[in-house]
mmCIF file of C-alpha atoms in Angstrom:
data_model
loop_
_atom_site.group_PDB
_atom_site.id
_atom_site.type_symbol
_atom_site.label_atom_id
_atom_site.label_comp_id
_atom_site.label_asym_id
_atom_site.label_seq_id
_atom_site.Cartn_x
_atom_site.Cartn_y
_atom_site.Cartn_z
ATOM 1 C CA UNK A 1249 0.000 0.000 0.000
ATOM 2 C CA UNK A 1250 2.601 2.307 0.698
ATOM 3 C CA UNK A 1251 4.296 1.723 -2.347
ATOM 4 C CA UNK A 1252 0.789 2.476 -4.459
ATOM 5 C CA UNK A 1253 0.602 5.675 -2.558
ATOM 6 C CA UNK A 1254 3.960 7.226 -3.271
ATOM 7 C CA UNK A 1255 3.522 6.401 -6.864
ATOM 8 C CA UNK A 1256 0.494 8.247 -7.268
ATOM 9 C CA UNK A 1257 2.247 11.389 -5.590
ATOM 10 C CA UNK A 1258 4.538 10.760 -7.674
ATOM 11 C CA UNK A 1259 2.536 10.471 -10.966
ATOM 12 C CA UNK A 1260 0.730 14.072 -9.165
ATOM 13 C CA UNK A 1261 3.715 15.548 -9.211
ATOM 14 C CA UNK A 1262 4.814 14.663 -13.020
ATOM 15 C CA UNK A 1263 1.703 16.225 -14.081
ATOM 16 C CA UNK A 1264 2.579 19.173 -12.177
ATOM 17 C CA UNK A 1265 4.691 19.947 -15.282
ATOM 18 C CA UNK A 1266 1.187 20.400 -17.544
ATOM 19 C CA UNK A 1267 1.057 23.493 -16.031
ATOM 20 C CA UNK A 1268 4.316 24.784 -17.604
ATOM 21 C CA UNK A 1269 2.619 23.656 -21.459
ATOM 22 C CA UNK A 1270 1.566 26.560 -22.991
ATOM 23 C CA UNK A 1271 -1.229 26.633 -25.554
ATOM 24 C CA UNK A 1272 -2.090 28.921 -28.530
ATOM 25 C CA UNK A 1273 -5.062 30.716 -26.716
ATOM 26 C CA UNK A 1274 -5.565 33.458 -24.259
ATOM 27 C CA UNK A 1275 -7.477 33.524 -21.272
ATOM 28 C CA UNK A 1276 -10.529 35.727 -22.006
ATOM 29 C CA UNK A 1277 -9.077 39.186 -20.955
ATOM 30 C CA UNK A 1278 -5.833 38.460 -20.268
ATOM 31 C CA UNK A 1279 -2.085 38.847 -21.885
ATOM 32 C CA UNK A 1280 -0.618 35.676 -21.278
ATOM 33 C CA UNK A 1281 -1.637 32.169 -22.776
ATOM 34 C CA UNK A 1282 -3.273 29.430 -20.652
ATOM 35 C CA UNK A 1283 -1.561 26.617 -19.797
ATOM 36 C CA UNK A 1284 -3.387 23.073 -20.446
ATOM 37 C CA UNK A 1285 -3.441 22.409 -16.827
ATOM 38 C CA UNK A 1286 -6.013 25.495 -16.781
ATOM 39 C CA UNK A 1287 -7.605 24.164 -20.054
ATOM 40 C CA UNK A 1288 -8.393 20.825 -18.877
ATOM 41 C CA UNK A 1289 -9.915 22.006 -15.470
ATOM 42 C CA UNK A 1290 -12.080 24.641 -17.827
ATOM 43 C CA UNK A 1291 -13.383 21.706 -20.137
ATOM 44 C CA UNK A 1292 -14.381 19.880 -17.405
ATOM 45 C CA UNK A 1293 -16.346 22.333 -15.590
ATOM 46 C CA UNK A 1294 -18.026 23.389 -19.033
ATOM 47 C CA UNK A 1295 -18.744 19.620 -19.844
ATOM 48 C CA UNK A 1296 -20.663 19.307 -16.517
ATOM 49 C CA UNK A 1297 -22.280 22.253 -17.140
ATOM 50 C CA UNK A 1298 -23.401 21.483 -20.752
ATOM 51 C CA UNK A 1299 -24.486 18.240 -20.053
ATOM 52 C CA UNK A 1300 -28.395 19.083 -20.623
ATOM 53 C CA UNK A 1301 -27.324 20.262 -23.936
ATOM 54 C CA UNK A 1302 -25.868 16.882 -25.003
ATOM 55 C CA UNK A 1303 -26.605 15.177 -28.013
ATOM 56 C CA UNK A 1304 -26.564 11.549 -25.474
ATOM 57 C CA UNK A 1305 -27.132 10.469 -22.515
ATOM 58 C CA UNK A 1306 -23.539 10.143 -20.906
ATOM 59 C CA UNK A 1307 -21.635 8.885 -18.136
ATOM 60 C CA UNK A 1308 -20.228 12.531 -16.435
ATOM 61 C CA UNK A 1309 -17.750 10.597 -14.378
ATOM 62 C CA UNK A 1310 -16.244 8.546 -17.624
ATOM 63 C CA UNK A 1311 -16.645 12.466 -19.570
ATOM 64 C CA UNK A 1312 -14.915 13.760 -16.069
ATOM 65 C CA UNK A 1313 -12.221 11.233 -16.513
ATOM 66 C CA UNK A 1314 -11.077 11.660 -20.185
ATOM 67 C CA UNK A 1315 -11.354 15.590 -19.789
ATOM 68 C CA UNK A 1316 -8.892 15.797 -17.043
ATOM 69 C CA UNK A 1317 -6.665 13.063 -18.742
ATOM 70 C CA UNK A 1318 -6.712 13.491 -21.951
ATOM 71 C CA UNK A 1319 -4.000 16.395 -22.362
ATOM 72 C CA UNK A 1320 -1.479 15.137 -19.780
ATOM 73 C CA UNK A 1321 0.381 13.418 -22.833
ATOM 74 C CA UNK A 1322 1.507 17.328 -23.646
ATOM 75 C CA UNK A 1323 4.190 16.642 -20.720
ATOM 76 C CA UNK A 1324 6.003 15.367 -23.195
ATOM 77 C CA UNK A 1325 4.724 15.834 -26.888
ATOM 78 C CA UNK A 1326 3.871 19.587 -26.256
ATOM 79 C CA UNK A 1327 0.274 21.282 -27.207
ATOM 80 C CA UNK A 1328 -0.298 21.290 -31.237
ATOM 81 C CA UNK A 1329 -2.215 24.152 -32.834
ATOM 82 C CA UNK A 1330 -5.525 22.168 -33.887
ATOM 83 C CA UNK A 1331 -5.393 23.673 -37.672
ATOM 84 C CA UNK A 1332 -1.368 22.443 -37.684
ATOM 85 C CA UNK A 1333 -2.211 19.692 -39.984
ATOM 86 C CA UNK A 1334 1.905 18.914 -40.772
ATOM 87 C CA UNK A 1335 2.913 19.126 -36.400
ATOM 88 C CA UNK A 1336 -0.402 16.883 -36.044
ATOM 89 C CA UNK A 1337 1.143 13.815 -38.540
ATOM 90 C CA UNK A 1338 2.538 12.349 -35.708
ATOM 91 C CA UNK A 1339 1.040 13.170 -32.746
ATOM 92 C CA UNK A 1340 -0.865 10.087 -32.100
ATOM 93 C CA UNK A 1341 2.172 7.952 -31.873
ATOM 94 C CA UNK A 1342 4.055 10.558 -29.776
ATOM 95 C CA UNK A 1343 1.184 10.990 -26.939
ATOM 96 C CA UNK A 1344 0.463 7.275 -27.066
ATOM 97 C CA UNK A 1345 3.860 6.703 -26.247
ATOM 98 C CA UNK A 1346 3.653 10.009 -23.430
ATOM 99 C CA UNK A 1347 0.536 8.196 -21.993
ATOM 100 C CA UNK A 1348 2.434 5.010 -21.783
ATOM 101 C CA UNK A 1349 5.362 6.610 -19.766
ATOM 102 C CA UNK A 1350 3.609 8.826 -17.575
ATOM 103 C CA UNK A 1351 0.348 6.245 -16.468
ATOM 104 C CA UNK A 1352 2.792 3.893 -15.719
ATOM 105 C CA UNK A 1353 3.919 6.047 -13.185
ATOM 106 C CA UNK A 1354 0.678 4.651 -11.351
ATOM 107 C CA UNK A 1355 -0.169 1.458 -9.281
ATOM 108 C CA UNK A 1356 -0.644 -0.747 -12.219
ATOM 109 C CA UNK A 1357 -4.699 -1.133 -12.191
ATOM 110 C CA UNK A 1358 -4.908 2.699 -11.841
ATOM 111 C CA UNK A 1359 -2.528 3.273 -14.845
ATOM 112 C CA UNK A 1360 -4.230 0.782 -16.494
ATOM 113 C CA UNK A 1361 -7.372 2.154 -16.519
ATOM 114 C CA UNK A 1362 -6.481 5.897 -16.654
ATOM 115 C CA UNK A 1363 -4.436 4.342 -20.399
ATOM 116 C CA UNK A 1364 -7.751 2.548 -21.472
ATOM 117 C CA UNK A 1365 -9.667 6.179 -21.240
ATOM 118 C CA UNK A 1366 -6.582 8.356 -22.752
ATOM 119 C CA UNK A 1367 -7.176 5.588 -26.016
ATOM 120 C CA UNK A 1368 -11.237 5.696 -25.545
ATOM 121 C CA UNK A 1369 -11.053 9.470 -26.119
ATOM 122 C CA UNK A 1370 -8.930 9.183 -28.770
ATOM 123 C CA UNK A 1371 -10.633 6.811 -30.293
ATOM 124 C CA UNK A 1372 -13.910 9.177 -30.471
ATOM 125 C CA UNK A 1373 -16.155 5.841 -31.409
ATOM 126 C CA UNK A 1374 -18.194 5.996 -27.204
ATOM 127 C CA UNK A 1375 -20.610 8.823 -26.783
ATOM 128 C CA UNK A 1376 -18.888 9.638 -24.107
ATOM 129 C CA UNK A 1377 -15.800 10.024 -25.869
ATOM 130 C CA UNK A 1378 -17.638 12.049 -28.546
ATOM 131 C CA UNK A 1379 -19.134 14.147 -25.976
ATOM 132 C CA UNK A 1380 -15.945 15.299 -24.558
ATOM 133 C CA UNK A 1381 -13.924 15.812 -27.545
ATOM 134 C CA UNK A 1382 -16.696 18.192 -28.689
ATOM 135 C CA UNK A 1383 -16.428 20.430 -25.191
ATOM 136 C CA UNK A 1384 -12.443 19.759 -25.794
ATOM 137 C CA UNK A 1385 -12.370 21.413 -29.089
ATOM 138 C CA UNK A 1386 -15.181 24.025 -28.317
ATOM 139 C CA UNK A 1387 -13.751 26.165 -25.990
ATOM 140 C CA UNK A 1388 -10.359 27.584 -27.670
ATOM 141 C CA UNK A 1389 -13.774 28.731 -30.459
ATOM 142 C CA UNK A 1390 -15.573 30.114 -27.670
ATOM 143 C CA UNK A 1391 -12.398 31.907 -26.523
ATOM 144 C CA UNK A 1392 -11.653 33.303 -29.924
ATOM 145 C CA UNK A 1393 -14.699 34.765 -29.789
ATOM 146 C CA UNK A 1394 -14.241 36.798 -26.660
ATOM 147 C CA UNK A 1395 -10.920 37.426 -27.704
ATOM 148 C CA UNK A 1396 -11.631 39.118 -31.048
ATOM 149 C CA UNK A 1397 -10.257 36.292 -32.560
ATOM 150 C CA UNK A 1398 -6.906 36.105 -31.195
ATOM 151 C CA UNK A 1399 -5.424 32.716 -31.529
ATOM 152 C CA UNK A 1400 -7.178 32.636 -34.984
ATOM 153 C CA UNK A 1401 -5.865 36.173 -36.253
ATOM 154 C CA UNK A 1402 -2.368 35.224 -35.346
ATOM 155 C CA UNK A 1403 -2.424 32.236 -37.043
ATOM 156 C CA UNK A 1404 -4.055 33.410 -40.302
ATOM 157 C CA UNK A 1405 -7.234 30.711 -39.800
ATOM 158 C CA UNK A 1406 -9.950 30.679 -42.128
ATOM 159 C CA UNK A 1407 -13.820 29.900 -41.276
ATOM 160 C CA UNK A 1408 -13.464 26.793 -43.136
ATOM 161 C CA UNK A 1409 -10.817 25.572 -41.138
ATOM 162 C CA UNK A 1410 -12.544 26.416 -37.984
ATOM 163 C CA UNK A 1411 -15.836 24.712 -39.136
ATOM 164 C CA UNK A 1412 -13.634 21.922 -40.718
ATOM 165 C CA UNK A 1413 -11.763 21.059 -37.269
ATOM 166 C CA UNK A 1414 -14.299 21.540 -35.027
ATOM 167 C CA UNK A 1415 -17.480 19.483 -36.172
ATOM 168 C CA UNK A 1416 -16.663 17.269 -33.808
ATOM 169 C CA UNK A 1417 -19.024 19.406 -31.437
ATOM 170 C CA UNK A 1418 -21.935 18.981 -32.936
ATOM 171 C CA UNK A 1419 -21.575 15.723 -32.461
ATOM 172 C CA UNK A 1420 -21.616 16.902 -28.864
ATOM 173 C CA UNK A 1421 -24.203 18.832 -28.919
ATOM 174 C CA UNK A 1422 -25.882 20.249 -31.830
ATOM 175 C CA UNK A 1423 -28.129 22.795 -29.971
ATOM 176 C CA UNK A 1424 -24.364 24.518 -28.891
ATOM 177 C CA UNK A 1425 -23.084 24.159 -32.547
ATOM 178 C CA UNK A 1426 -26.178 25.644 -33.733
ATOM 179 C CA UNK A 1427 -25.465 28.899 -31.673
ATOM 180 C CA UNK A 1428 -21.520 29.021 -32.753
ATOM 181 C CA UNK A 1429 -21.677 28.820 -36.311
ATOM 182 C CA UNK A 1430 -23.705 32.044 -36.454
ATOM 183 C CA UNK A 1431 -20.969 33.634 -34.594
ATOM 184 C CA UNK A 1432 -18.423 32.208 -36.734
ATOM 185 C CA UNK A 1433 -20.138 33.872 -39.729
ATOM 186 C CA UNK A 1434 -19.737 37.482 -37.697
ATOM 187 C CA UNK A 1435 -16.382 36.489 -36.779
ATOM 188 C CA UNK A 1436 -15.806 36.308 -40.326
ATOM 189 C CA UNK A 1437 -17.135 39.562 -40.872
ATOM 190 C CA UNK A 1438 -15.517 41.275 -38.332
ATOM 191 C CA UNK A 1439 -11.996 40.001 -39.927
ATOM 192 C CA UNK A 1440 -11.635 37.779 -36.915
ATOM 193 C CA UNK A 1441 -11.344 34.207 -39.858
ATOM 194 C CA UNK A 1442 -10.255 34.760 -42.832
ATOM 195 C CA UNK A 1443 -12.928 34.180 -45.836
#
């Protein structure tokens, strides 16, 4: 028992680094750019709150689960801009073998497990899965939004790309996507996306 317990506080304090992985968004209002510690917590809470809004009935704690694990693999392959098509080529294989490393750092069963939900998420085939990729790939839109478009205007990102990329929350919930593409339209407008 003691053994399981120090590698869990030691698998906490590994992920202690996701705080240091900077992503391509800003904090609504703020200078600096969130860090995917912040993002994960944020997609969590929104999932839980959205959950009337979804598209199926889902298991919160498995949604929960996969939003608060599903980015620790940046540790070591680093956060890639979602429209970076060429940096993306790989990134399967190099978080696999980041989730490998760093759930192993668990009691085995634990790491196990917390593995088998990285690869359901990925996977995006449960609706569980499909729910929380949707709230994982709607907030850096949402974001952009408040932000006047700021991840989006420094990255030269078209509407299409945007729509493109981020389908995936409809599948989520199409009563959200149904309010966002609207706004992606005056984003457009507003020179925000480029046509």
């Amino acid at each position: 028992m003691h053994q399981d317990i120090q590698s869990t506080i030691d698998f906490i304090l590994e992920v202690e680094k996701l705080k240091g992985v900077l992503r391509k968004t800003k904090p609504v209002g703020q200078a600096r750019y969130e860090n995917s510690a912040e993002h994960s917590w944020q997609i969590a809470l929104f999932a839980l709150a959205m959950k009337p809004y979804a598209n199926a009935d889902v298991n919160m704690e498995v949604v929960l689960q996969m939003l608060l694990l599903h980015d620790i693999v940046e540790i070591d392959a680093g956060d890639t801009l979602v429209y970076d098509d060429a940096g993306a080529a790989n990134k399967y294989e190099e978080e696999h073998q980041a989730a490998q490393r760093i759930f192993a750092l668990l009691p085995k069963a634990m790491g196990k497990r917390f593995l088998t939900l990285w690869e359901e998420f990925e996977a995006e085939e449960t609706p569980e899965a499909q729910y929380a990729r949707g709230m994982d790939r709607v907030l850096p839109i949402l974001q952009n939004l408040a932000n006047d478009g700021q991840s989006w205007v420094e990255h030269g990102i078209r509407k299409v790309q945007v729509l493109e990329k981020n389908g995936k929350v409809a599948k989520a919930s199409s009563a959200l996507w149904n309010m966002i593409v609207p706004r992606l339209d005056e984003a457009e407008r507003l020179g925000y996306l480029k046509g």
